[in-house]
């Protein structure tokens, strides 16, 4: 592992490969795997992650927005890319880069077909999403006939896949709800494929769905957070490896006398003599302000150093009174899943948000 000279996010591609292989090992031989690399690859680096997964023969990628897909194409990614939430204004860009839209309503379906007709496209791959209970995006069962007649009226598009999304795949107490969603999806896709007269790829599960609902793997699964080492449950997370480690260094050490304050708004006032370290990472780098005033911590020489006072835009100050460290020493913000999960819990959020918050200002280093 390299010596740290600044704030960096280390990306471990061997860990990524391990997680990919672990998730794949839970699938039937013929089940395809789609890697979700939206939001800069869950805050890491989407192109680096996608290149590695392409080498491992991943079947599909998904991103949320067209622009994210364009970046992958610019990086040389050739694998099909599903855009989960395309905006109508981006349809031309999307087609230009051979990105495949999720069409989830009459409005977006008709407008994509119109664009396809005007460009004389033939059998352009599209993906149809059904809402089975998340109530976020998707057609309802009542839309099937409308979808079929739109599709049969044009040669410009072809339904490559039909999918849905579970609302609570990580939540064991919502098993009945998830099973109901799975059954609804089966019913809807049975009707649709019968009327279509060909069989699109069916997919429904995210990481927790892959692990908790093997009966819902269908033809393909969509893995996101699991690839980065998190399974939303301790047992499975233990089998995965951490991909992203956030590290920094000590810029300066201060001795703070009793009754002196530290940081903006004098949020911390010392009740005794202490030592603080200033670290070059702040809320503009993804250290949420909610971590201020002792909620969050970093690790220095294996010891926890709590954040003191308010998180600044570019820096934090931490308490190192009992740590025998010096300026220039390495600081770990997180380098394993349990710390990410612990940090997330401390500000009532989830690993997803901690990871995706790491801003583009932080240098990415591949190990
Ligand atoms: C983000 C997303 C996923 C991936 O979910 P994870 O829990 O990260 O595996 C899968 N499907 C859809 C529709 C998504 O938006």
mmCIF file of C-alpha atoms and ligand atoms in Angstrom:
data_model
loop_
_atom_site.group_PDB
_atom_site.id
_atom_site.type_symbol
_atom_site.label_atom_id
_atom_site.label_comp_id
_atom_site.label_asym_id
_atom_site.label_seq_id
_atom_site.Cartn_x
_atom_site.Cartn_y
_atom_site.Cartn_z
ATOM 1 C CA UNK A 1 0.000 0.000 0.000
ATOM 2 C CA UNK A 2 1.342 3.395 -1.033
ATOM 3 C CA UNK A 3 2.419 6.074 1.430
ATOM 4 C CA UNK A 4 -0.304 8.717 1.713
ATOM 5 C CA UNK A 5 0.658 12.332 0.925
ATOM 6 C CA UNK A 6 -2.800 13.894 0.551
ATOM 7 C CA UNK A 7 -6.467 12.960 0.801
ATOM 8 C CA UNK A 8 -7.041 9.952 -1.437
ATOM 9 C CA UNK A 9 -9.626 7.336 -2.180
ATOM 10 C CA UNK A 10 -7.911 4.005 -2.727
ATOM 11 C CA UNK A 11 -9.725 1.628 -5.039
ATOM 12 C CA UNK A 12 -8.983 -2.066 -4.643
ATOM 13 C CA UNK A 13 -9.752 -3.861 -7.897
ATOM 14 C CA UNK A 14 -8.909 -7.276 -6.446
ATOM 15 C CA UNK A 15 -11.630 -6.713 -3.860
ATOM 16 C CA UNK A 16 -13.994 -5.738 -6.666
ATOM 17 C CA UNK A 17 -13.177 -8.960 -8.495
ATOM 18 C CA UNK A 18 -13.735 -10.949 -5.305
ATOM 19 C CA UNK A 19 -17.163 -9.343 -4.788
ATOM 20 C CA UNK A 20 -18.134 -9.842 -8.422
ATOM 21 C CA UNK A 21 -17.183 -13.513 -8.193
ATOM 22 C CA UNK A 22 -18.975 -13.926 -4.876
ATOM 23 C CA UNK A 23 -22.200 -12.437 -6.238
ATOM 24 C CA UNK A 24 -21.877 -14.457 -9.441
ATOM 25 C CA UNK A 25 -21.417 -17.639 -7.409
ATOM 26 C CA UNK A 26 -24.942 -17.194 -6.011
ATOM 27 C CA UNK A 27 -26.462 -17.236 -9.515
ATOM 28 C CA UNK A 28 -27.539 -20.000 -11.858
ATOM 29 C CA UNK A 29 -25.055 -20.580 -14.626
ATOM 30 C CA UNK A 30 -27.232 -18.880 -17.227
ATOM 31 C CA UNK A 31 -28.277 -15.881 -15.160
ATOM 32 C CA UNK A 32 -26.765 -12.673 -16.452
ATOM 33 C CA UNK A 33 -25.266 -10.017 -14.235
ATOM 34 C CA UNK A 34 -25.680 -6.287 -14.681
ATOM 35 C CA UNK A 35 -23.340 -4.025 -12.724
ATOM 36 C CA UNK A 36 -24.836 -0.764 -11.508
ATOM 37 C CA UNK A 37 -22.088 1.864 -11.689
ATOM 38 C CA UNK A 38 -24.167 5.019 -11.278
ATOM 39 C CA UNK A 39 -23.018 8.018 -9.234
ATOM 40 C CA UNK A 40 -19.357 7.642 -10.259
ATOM 41 C CA UNK A 41 -19.437 3.949 -9.419
ATOM 42 C CA UNK A 42 -20.879 4.496 -5.934
ATOM 43 C CA UNK A 43 -18.424 7.325 -5.354
ATOM 44 C CA UNK A 44 -15.322 5.452 -6.542
ATOM 45 C CA UNK A 45 -14.506 5.851 -10.247
ATOM 46 C CA UNK A 46 -17.067 4.471 -12.677
ATOM 47 C CA UNK A 47 -14.692 4.057 -15.631
ATOM 48 C CA UNK A 48 -12.037 2.194 -13.664
ATOM 49 C CA UNK A 49 -14.670 -0.042 -12.082
ATOM 50 C CA UNK A 50 -16.425 -0.646 -15.404
ATOM 51 C CA UNK A 51 -13.196 -1.524 -17.225
ATOM 52 C CA UNK A 52 -12.343 -4.118 -14.613
ATOM 53 C CA UNK A 53 -15.858 -5.588 -14.737
ATOM 54 C CA UNK A 54 -15.824 -5.608 -18.532
ATOM 55 C CA UNK A 55 -12.647 -7.690 -18.333
ATOM 56 C CA UNK A 56 -14.497 -10.037 -15.993
ATOM 57 C CA UNK A 57 -17.217 -10.404 -18.654
ATOM 58 C CA UNK A 58 -20.037 -8.609 -16.931
ATOM 59 C CA UNK A 59 -23.158 -8.760 -19.150
ATOM 60 C CA UNK A 60 -24.547 -5.265 -18.729
ATOM 61 C CA UNK A 61 -23.984 -1.943 -17.024
ATOM 62 C CA UNK A 62 -26.521 0.492 -15.636
ATOM 63 C CA UNK A 63 -26.208 4.149 -14.772
ATOM 64 C CA UNK A 64 -28.879 6.572 -13.629
ATOM 65 C CA UNK A 65 -28.487 9.355 -16.180
ATOM 66 C CA UNK A 66 -27.342 9.619 -19.794
ATOM 67 C CA UNK A 67 -24.302 11.725 -18.963
ATOM 68 C CA UNK A 68 -22.921 8.922 -16.799
ATOM 69 C CA UNK A 69 -23.269 6.529 -19.714
ATOM 70 C CA UNK A 70 -21.513 8.963 -22.054
ATOM 71 C CA UNK A 71 -18.518 9.027 -19.669
ATOM 72 C CA UNK A 72 -18.336 5.243 -19.787
ATOM 73 C CA UNK A 73 -18.457 5.243 -23.595
ATOM 74 C CA UNK A 74 -15.763 7.952 -23.658
ATOM 75 C CA UNK A 75 -13.646 5.677 -21.468
ATOM 76 C CA UNK A 76 -13.997 2.939 -24.082
ATOM 77 C CA UNK A 77 -16.660 0.759 -22.483
ATOM 78 C CA UNK A 78 -18.354 -1.409 -25.145
ATOM 79 C CA UNK A 79 -20.734 -3.463 -22.983
ATOM 80 C CA UNK A 80 -24.454 -2.525 -23.241
ATOM 81 C CA UNK A 81 -25.433 0.257 -20.846
ATOM 82 C CA UNK A 82 -28.937 0.666 -19.445
ATOM 83 C CA UNK A 83 -29.831 4.213 -18.403
ATOM 84 C CA UNK A 84 -32.202 3.829 -15.473
ATOM 85 C CA UNK A 85 -33.695 7.300 -15.385
ATOM 86 C CA UNK A 86 -33.166 8.971 -18.743
ATOM 87 C CA UNK A 87 -34.511 12.445 -19.325
ATOM 88 C CA UNK A 88 -36.344 13.147 -22.574
ATOM 89 C CA UNK A 89 -34.001 16.023 -23.344
ATOM 90 C CA UNK A 90 -31.091 13.530 -23.400
ATOM 91 C CA UNK A 91 -32.611 11.047 -25.900
ATOM 92 C CA UNK A 92 -30.420 12.217 -28.789
ATOM 93 C CA UNK A 93 -27.229 12.044 -26.744
ATOM 94 C CA UNK A 94 -28.293 8.655 -25.523
ATOM 95 C CA UNK A 95 -28.806 7.286 -29.041
ATOM 96 C CA UNK A 96 -25.582 8.876 -30.255
ATOM 97 C CA UNK A 97 -23.647 6.890 -27.623
ATOM 98 C CA UNK A 98 -25.686 3.744 -28.004
ATOM 99 C CA UNK A 99 -27.051 3.893 -24.488
ATOM 100 C CA UNK A 100 -30.270 1.992 -23.772
ATOM 101 C CA UNK A 101 -33.132 3.835 -22.092
ATOM 102 C CA UNK A 102 -35.434 2.611 -19.388
ATOM 103 C CA UNK A 103 -38.879 3.677 -20.602
ATOM 104 C CA UNK A 104 -41.234 3.768 -17.675
ATOM 105 C CA UNK A 105 -44.315 5.744 -18.735
ATOM 106 C CA UNK A 106 -46.511 6.467 -21.751
ATOM 107 C CA UNK A 107 -44.946 9.919 -22.032
ATOM 108 C CA UNK A 108 -41.336 8.716 -22.219
ATOM 109 C CA UNK A 109 -42.150 5.659 -24.339
ATOM 110 C CA UNK A 110 -43.999 7.731 -26.950
ATOM 111 C CA UNK A 111 -41.396 10.390 -26.986
ATOM 112 C CA UNK A 112 -38.580 7.871 -27.449
ATOM 113 C CA UNK A 113 -40.440 6.139 -30.268
ATOM 114 C CA UNK A 114 -40.988 9.504 -31.916
ATOM 115 C CA UNK A 115 -37.250 10.237 -31.726
ATOM 116 C CA UNK A 116 -36.505 6.728 -33.030
ATOM 117 C CA UNK A 117 -38.882 7.174 -35.993
ATOM 118 C CA UNK A 118 -37.391 10.533 -36.876
ATOM 119 C CA UNK A 119 -33.891 9.024 -36.862
ATOM 120 C CA UNK A 120 -35.120 5.936 -38.794
ATOM 121 C CA UNK A 121 -33.804 3.626 -36.091
ATOM 122 C CA UNK A 122 -34.396 -0.102 -36.407
ATOM 123 C CA UNK A 123 -34.943 -2.297 -33.348
ATOM 124 C CA UNK A 124 -33.175 0.098 -30.986
ATOM 125 C CA UNK A 125 -32.821 -1.678 -27.607
ATOM 126 C CA UNK A 126 -35.161 -0.308 -24.953
ATOM 127 C CA UNK A 127 -36.041 -1.489 -21.457
ATOM 128 C CA UNK A 128 -39.512 -1.382 -19.952
ATOM 129 C CA UNK A 129 -39.951 -0.874 -16.236
ATOM 130 C CA UNK A 130 -42.982 -1.901 -14.216
ATOM 131 C CA UNK A 131 -43.905 -0.461 -10.877
ATOM 132 C CA UNK A 132 -44.717 -3.356 -8.565
ATOM 133 C CA UNK A 133 -44.858 -1.443 -5.298
ATOM 134 C CA UNK A 134 -41.917 0.923 -4.926
ATOM 135 C CA UNK A 135 -44.065 3.658 -6.472
ATOM 136 C CA UNK A 136 -41.099 5.472 -7.925
ATOM 137 C CA UNK A 137 -40.881 4.812 -11.685
ATOM 138 C CA UNK A 138 -42.726 2.325 -13.843
ATOM 139 C CA UNK A 139 -45.766 1.317 -15.851
ATOM 140 C CA UNK A 140 -48.681 -0.357 -14.162
ATOM 141 C CA UNK A 141 -50.296 -3.628 -15.141
ATOM 142 C CA UNK A 142 -53.083 -1.661 -16.880
ATOM 143 C CA UNK A 143 -50.576 -0.214 -19.325
ATOM 144 C CA UNK A 144 -49.690 -3.532 -20.988
ATOM 145 C CA UNK A 145 -52.028 -3.174 -23.981
ATOM 146 C CA UNK A 146 -50.906 0.387 -24.573
ATOM 147 C CA UNK A 147 -47.237 -0.682 -24.487
ATOM 148 C CA UNK A 148 -47.896 -3.562 -26.891
ATOM 149 C CA UNK A 149 -49.748 -1.425 -29.384
ATOM 150 C CA UNK A 150 -47.038 1.275 -29.294
ATOM 151 C CA UNK A 151 -44.321 -1.333 -29.844
ATOM 152 C CA UNK A 152 -46.179 -3.180 -32.603
ATOM 153 C CA UNK A 153 -46.774 0.099 -34.401
ATOM 154 C CA UNK A 154 -43.106 0.862 -34.877
ATOM 155 C CA UNK A 155 -40.001 -0.858 -36.166
ATOM 156 C CA UNK A 156 -37.752 1.654 -34.440
ATOM 157 C CA UNK A 157 -37.462 -0.053 -31.046
ATOM 158 C CA UNK A 158 -37.271 -3.515 -29.555
ATOM 159 C CA UNK A 159 -37.855 -4.417 -25.916
ATOM 160 C CA UNK A 160 -34.563 -5.928 -24.765
ATOM 161 C CA UNK A 161 -35.557 -6.269 -21.148
ATOM 162 C CA UNK A 162 -38.440 -5.853 -18.748
ATOM 163 C CA UNK A 163 -37.720 -5.098 -15.137
ATOM 164 C CA UNK A 164 -38.939 -3.931 -11.769
ATOM 165 C CA UNK A 165 -37.356 -2.955 -8.473
ATOM 166 C CA UNK A 166 -37.933 -4.253 -4.948
ATOM 167 C CA UNK A 167 -38.829 -1.714 -2.288
ATOM 168 C CA UNK A 168 -37.438 -3.498 0.761
ATOM 169 C CA UNK A 169 -35.186 -6.347 -0.379
ATOM 170 C CA UNK A 170 -32.874 -5.890 2.636
ATOM 171 C CA UNK A 171 -35.702 -5.869 5.152
ATOM 172 C CA UNK A 172 -36.639 -9.352 6.406
ATOM 173 C CA UNK A 173 -39.779 -8.005 8.077
ATOM 174 C CA UNK A 174 -41.080 -6.991 4.638
ATOM 175 C CA UNK A 175 -40.793 -10.471 3.144
ATOM 176 C CA UNK A 176 -44.499 -10.678 2.342
ATOM 177 C CA UNK A 177 -44.387 -7.367 0.545
ATOM 178 C CA UNK A 178 -41.338 -8.428 -1.488
ATOM 179 C CA UNK A 179 -42.988 -11.760 -2.382
ATOM 180 C CA UNK A 180 -46.055 -9.885 -3.503
ATOM 181 C CA UNK A 181 -43.892 -7.661 -5.719
ATOM 182 C CA UNK A 182 -42.194 -10.740 -7.197
ATOM 183 C CA UNK A 183 -45.567 -12.344 -7.969
ATOM 184 C CA UNK A 184 -46.887 -9.160 -9.526
ATOM 185 C CA UNK A 185 -43.777 -8.978 -11.712
ATOM 186 C CA UNK A 186 -44.294 -12.596 -12.826
ATOM 187 C CA UNK A 187 -47.916 -11.933 -13.697
ATOM 188 C CA UNK A 188 -47.159 -8.742 -15.611
ATOM 189 C CA UNK A 189 -44.244 -10.199 -17.558
ATOM 190 C CA UNK A 190 -46.199 -13.372 -18.413
ATOM 191 C CA UNK A 191 -48.919 -11.248 -19.977
ATOM 192 C CA UNK A 192 -46.487 -8.976 -21.732
ATOM 193 C CA UNK A 193 -44.311 -11.697 -23.265
ATOM 194 C CA UNK A 194 -47.385 -13.584 -24.441
ATOM 195 C CA UNK A 195 -48.538 -10.524 -26.357
ATOM 196 C CA UNK A 196 -45.070 -9.535 -27.548
ATOM 197 C CA UNK A 197 -44.372 -12.971 -29.028
ATOM 198 C CA UNK A 198 -40.714 -12.854 -27.992
ATOM 199 C CA UNK A 199 -39.039 -13.076 -24.635
ATOM 200 C CA UNK A 200 -37.119 -10.084 -23.290
ATOM 201 C CA UNK A 201 -34.581 -10.411 -20.463
ATOM 202 C CA UNK A 202 -36.396 -10.201 -17.117
ATOM 203 C CA UNK A 203 -34.708 -8.721 -14.047
ATOM 204 C CA UNK A 204 -35.746 -7.524 -10.632
ATOM 205 C CA UNK A 205 -33.127 -7.837 -7.902
ATOM 206 C CA UNK A 206 -30.542 -5.415 -6.527
ATOM 207 C CA UNK A 207 -27.759 -6.640 -4.189
ATOM 208 C CA UNK A 208 -29.998 -7.523 -1.236
ATOM 209 C CA UNK A 209 -32.518 -9.047 -3.604
ATOM 210 C CA UNK A 210 -29.797 -11.239 -5.136
ATOM 211 C CA UNK A 211 -28.855 -12.527 -1.683
ATOM 212 C CA UNK A 212 -32.319 -12.749 -0.113
ATOM 213 C CA UNK A 213 -34.600 -13.676 -3.038
ATOM 214 C CA UNK A 214 -32.938 -16.254 -5.314
ATOM 215 C CA UNK A 215 -36.407 -17.017 -6.689
ATOM 216 C CA UNK A 216 -36.426 -13.501 -8.134
ATOM 217 C CA UNK A 217 -33.175 -13.698 -10.091
ATOM 218 C CA UNK A 218 -35.085 -14.310 -13.351
ATOM 219 C CA UNK A 219 -32.735 -13.871 -16.368
ATOM 220 C CA UNK A 220 -30.479 -11.175 -14.952
ATOM 221 C CA UNK A 221 -29.643 -9.488 -11.638
ATOM 222 C CA UNK A 222 -28.536 -5.907 -10.950
ATOM 223 C CA UNK A 223 -25.665 -5.608 -8.496
ATOM 224 C CA UNK A 224 -24.616 -2.228 -7.157
ATOM 225 C CA UNK A 225 -23.500 -1.809 -3.550
ATOM 226 C CA UNK A 226 -22.517 -5.489 -3.252
ATOM 227 C CA UNK A 227 -19.766 -4.995 -5.810
ATOM 228 C CA UNK A 228 -18.301 -2.392 -3.475
ATOM 229 C CA UNK A 229 -18.430 -4.715 -0.470
ATOM 230 C CA UNK A 230 -21.742 -4.005 1.241
ATOM 231 C CA UNK A 231 -24.675 -6.370 1.459
ATOM 232 C CA UNK A 232 -26.945 -4.534 3.908
ATOM 233 C CA UNK A 233 -26.497 -7.399 6.354
ATOM 234 C CA UNK A 234 -23.474 -8.355 8.404
ATOM 235 C CA UNK A 235 -23.302 -12.011 7.475
ATOM 236 C CA UNK A 236 -23.125 -11.394 3.750
ATOM 237 C CA UNK A 237 -20.987 -8.280 4.119
ATOM 238 C CA UNK A 238 -18.381 -10.456 5.868
ATOM 239 C CA UNK A 239 -18.063 -12.522 2.702
ATOM 240 C CA UNK A 240 -17.396 -9.407 0.644
ATOM 241 C CA UNK A 241 -14.324 -7.195 0.572
ATOM 242 C CA UNK A 242 -14.019 -3.459 0.906
ATOM 243 C CA UNK A 243 -13.262 -1.705 -2.389
ATOM 244 C CA UNK A 244 -12.942 1.965 -1.402
ATOM 245 C CA UNK A 245 -10.691 3.297 1.372
ATOM 246 C CA UNK A 246 -10.626 7.001 2.229
ATOM 247 C CA UNK A 247 -7.320 8.218 3.641
ATOM 248 C CA UNK A 248 -5.684 11.510 4.464
ATOM 249 C CA UNK A 249 -2.799 12.980 6.460
ATOM 250 C CA UNK A 250 -2.223 15.275 9.411
ATOM 251 C CA UNK A 251 -1.547 18.811 8.136
ATOM 252 C CA UNK A 252 -0.873 20.464 11.488
ATOM 253 C CA UNK A 253 -1.018 19.715 15.193
ATOM 254 C CA UNK A 254 -2.204 22.293 17.747
ATOM 255 C CA UNK A 255 -2.099 22.390 21.495
ATOM 256 C CA UNK A 256 -5.359 23.822 22.816
ATOM 257 C CA UNK A 257 -5.401 25.323 26.291
ATOM 258 C CA UNK A 258 -8.347 25.106 28.669
ATOM 259 C CA UNK A 259 -11.158 27.540 27.611
ATOM 260 C CA UNK A 260 -9.810 27.950 24.054
ATOM 261 C CA UNK A 261 -12.134 27.193 21.164
ATOM 262 C CA UNK A 262 -11.605 25.157 18.004
ATOM 263 C CA UNK A 263 -13.083 25.896 14.588
ATOM 264 C CA UNK A 264 -15.982 27.900 13.198
ATOM 265 C CA UNK A 265 -18.587 29.362 15.500
ATOM 266 C CA UNK A 266 -16.335 28.322 18.382
ATOM 267 C CA UNK A 267 -18.483 25.188 18.490
ATOM 268 C CA UNK A 268 -15.889 23.419 20.663
ATOM 269 C CA UNK A 269 -14.557 24.971 23.844
ATOM 270 C CA UNK A 270 -11.913 22.954 25.634
ATOM 271 C CA UNK A 271 -12.342 22.143 29.316
ATOM 272 C CA UNK A 272 -8.706 21.055 29.574
ATOM 273 C CA UNK A 273 -5.394 21.013 27.760
ATOM 274 C CA UNK A 274 -5.749 18.938 24.589
ATOM 275 C CA UNK A 275 -4.010 18.274 21.270
ATOM 276 C CA UNK A 276 -5.780 18.538 17.913
ATOM 277 C CA UNK A 277 -4.816 17.554 14.387
ATOM 278 C CA UNK A 278 -6.081 19.388 11.309
ATOM 279 C CA UNK A 279 -6.897 17.059 8.397
ATOM 280 C CA UNK A 280 -7.285 18.219 4.772
ATOM 281 C CA UNK A 281 -10.782 16.839 4.190
ATOM 282 C CA UNK A 282 -14.075 18.648 4.752
ATOM 283 C CA UNK A 283 -17.725 18.711 3.859
ATOM 284 C CA UNK A 284 -16.836 19.616 0.268
ATOM 285 C CA UNK A 285 -15.019 16.272 0.105
ATOM 286 C CA UNK A 286 -17.931 14.292 1.503
ATOM 287 C CA UNK A 287 -17.456 14.522 5.265
ATOM 288 C CA UNK A 288 -21.022 15.443 6.110
ATOM 289 C CA UNK A 289 -21.376 18.366 8.522
ATOM 290 C CA UNK A 290 -23.456 16.075 10.707
ATOM 291 C CA UNK A 291 -20.162 14.348 11.615
ATOM 292 C CA UNK A 292 -19.072 17.445 13.521
ATOM 293 C CA UNK A 293 -18.914 17.780 17.291
ATOM 294 C CA UNK A 294 -17.895 14.233 18.115
ATOM 295 C CA UNK A 295 -20.364 12.343 15.917
ATOM 296 C CA UNK A 296 -17.697 11.230 13.478
ATOM 297 C CA UNK A 297 -14.097 10.132 13.878
ATOM 298 C CA UNK A 298 -10.979 9.194 11.962
ATOM 299 C CA UNK A 299 -8.396 6.563 12.848
ATOM 300 C CA UNK A 300 -4.752 7.444 13.452
ATOM 301 C CA UNK A 301 -2.185 4.780 14.403
ATOM 302 C CA UNK A 302 -5.096 2.444 15.085
ATOM 303 C CA UNK A 303 -6.785 4.826 17.560
ATOM 304 C CA UNK A 304 -10.048 6.680 17.136
ATOM 305 C CA UNK A 305 -9.739 10.468 16.945
ATOM 306 C CA UNK A 306 -13.163 12.145 17.236
ATOM 307 C CA UNK A 307 -13.968 15.209 15.121
ATOM 308 C CA UNK A 308 -13.888 18.339 17.237
ATOM 309 C CA UNK A 309 -16.166 21.319 16.523
ATOM 310 C CA UNK A 310 -17.785 21.937 13.171
ATOM 311 C CA UNK A 311 -16.725 20.269 9.940
ATOM 312 C CA UNK A 312 -15.247 22.980 7.678
ATOM 313 C CA UNK A 313 -15.573 22.974 3.899
ATOM 314 C CA UNK A 314 -12.012 21.776 3.382
ATOM 315 C CA UNK A 315 -10.835 20.544 6.759
ATOM 316 C CA UNK A 316 -11.700 18.824 10.004
ATOM 317 C CA UNK A 317 -10.011 19.055 13.361
ATOM 318 C CA UNK A 318 -9.776 15.896 15.449
ATOM 319 C CA UNK A 319 -8.813 15.178 19.023
ATOM 320 C CA UNK A 320 -5.435 13.416 19.220
ATOM 321 C CA UNK A 321 -4.666 14.107 22.881
ATOM 322 C CA UNK A 322 -3.972 10.436 23.613
ATOM 323 C CA UNK A 323 -2.433 9.504 20.277
ATOM 324 C CA UNK A 324 1.298 9.608 19.778
ATOM 325 C CA UNK A 325 1.163 10.935 16.210
ATOM 326 C CA UNK A 326 2.985 13.648 14.289
ATOM 327 C CA UNK A 327 2.350 15.997 11.389
ATOM 328 C CA UNK A 328 2.383 14.128 8.054
ATOM 329 C CA UNK A 329 1.121 10.865 9.603
ATOM 330 C CA UNK A 330 -1.531 8.851 7.797
ATOM 331 C CA UNK A 331 -5.201 9.265 8.747
ATOM 332 C CA UNK A 332 -7.848 6.661 7.920
ATOM 333 C CA UNK A 333 -11.364 7.967 7.416
ATOM 334 C CA UNK A 334 -12.516 4.479 6.496
ATOM 335 C CA UNK A 335 -10.818 1.405 5.097
ATOM 336 C CA UNK A 336 -13.288 -1.353 5.876
ATOM 337 C CA UNK A 337 -17.018 -1.993 5.699
ATOM 338 C CA UNK A 338 -17.633 -1.954 9.436
ATOM 339 C CA UNK A 339 -16.273 1.580 9.755
ATOM 340 C CA UNK A 340 -18.366 2.801 6.823
ATOM 341 C CA UNK A 341 -21.445 1.182 8.359
ATOM 342 C CA UNK A 342 -20.580 2.594 11.787
ATOM 343 C CA UNK A 343 -20.065 6.106 10.409
ATOM 344 C CA UNK A 344 -23.338 5.819 8.489
ATOM 345 C CA UNK A 345 -25.253 4.786 11.623
ATOM 346 C CA UNK A 346 -23.841 7.721 13.578
ATOM 347 C CA UNK A 347 -25.566 10.212 11.309
ATOM 348 C CA UNK A 348 -28.639 8.059 10.569
ATOM 349 C CA UNK A 349 -27.725 7.228 7.022
ATOM 350 C CA UNK A 350 -26.568 4.236 4.994
ATOM 351 C CA UNK A 351 -23.285 3.114 3.427
ATOM 352 C CA UNK A 352 -24.586 4.199 -0.001
ATOM 353 C CA UNK A 353 -24.684 7.844 1.062
ATOM 354 C CA UNK A 354 -21.268 7.805 2.762
ATOM 355 C CA UNK A 355 -19.660 6.374 -0.391
ATOM 356 C CA UNK A 356 -21.436 8.471 -3.004
ATOM 357 C CA UNK A 357 -20.765 11.668 -1.045
ATOM 358 C CA UNK A 358 -17.008 11.475 -1.694
ATOM 359 C CA UNK A 359 -16.530 14.381 -4.035
ATOM 360 C CA UNK A 360 -14.617 14.492 -7.273
ATOM 361 C CA UNK A 361 -12.013 16.684 -5.586
ATOM 362 C CA UNK A 362 -10.593 13.641 -3.795
ATOM 363 C CA UNK A 363 -7.846 11.958 -5.781
ATOM 364 C CA UNK A 364 -8.614 8.374 -6.778
ATOM 365 C CA UNK A 365 -5.758 5.854 -6.625
ATOM 366 C CA UNK A 366 -6.064 2.335 -7.941
ATOM 367 C CA UNK A 367 -4.387 -0.483 -6.074
HETATM 368 C C1 LIG B 1 -29.294 1.600 -7.743
HETATM 369 C C2 LIG B 1 -30.129 0.534 -8.314
HETATM 370 C C3 LIG B 1 -29.734 -0.819 -8.225
HETATM 371 C C4 LIG B 1 -28.549 -1.285 -7.408
HETATM 372 O O1 LIG B 1 -28.934 -1.416 -6.058
HETATM 373 P P1 LIG B 1 -27.911 -1.934 -4.946
HETATM 374 O O2 LIG B 1 -28.740 -1.997 -3.713
HETATM 375 O O3 LIG B 1 -26.845 -0.906 -4.854
HETATM 376 O O4 LIG B 1 -27.397 -3.253 -5.407
HETATM 377 C C5 LIG B 1 -30.487 -1.765 -8.888
HETATM 378 N N1 LIG B 1 -31.598 -1.408 -9.589
HETATM 379 C C6 LIG B 1 -32.025 -0.131 -9.673
HETATM 380 C C7 LIG B 1 -33.251 0.176 -10.447
HETATM 381 C C8 LIG B 1 -31.319 0.876 -9.033
HETATM 382 O O5 LIG B 1 -31.754 2.143 -9.097
#
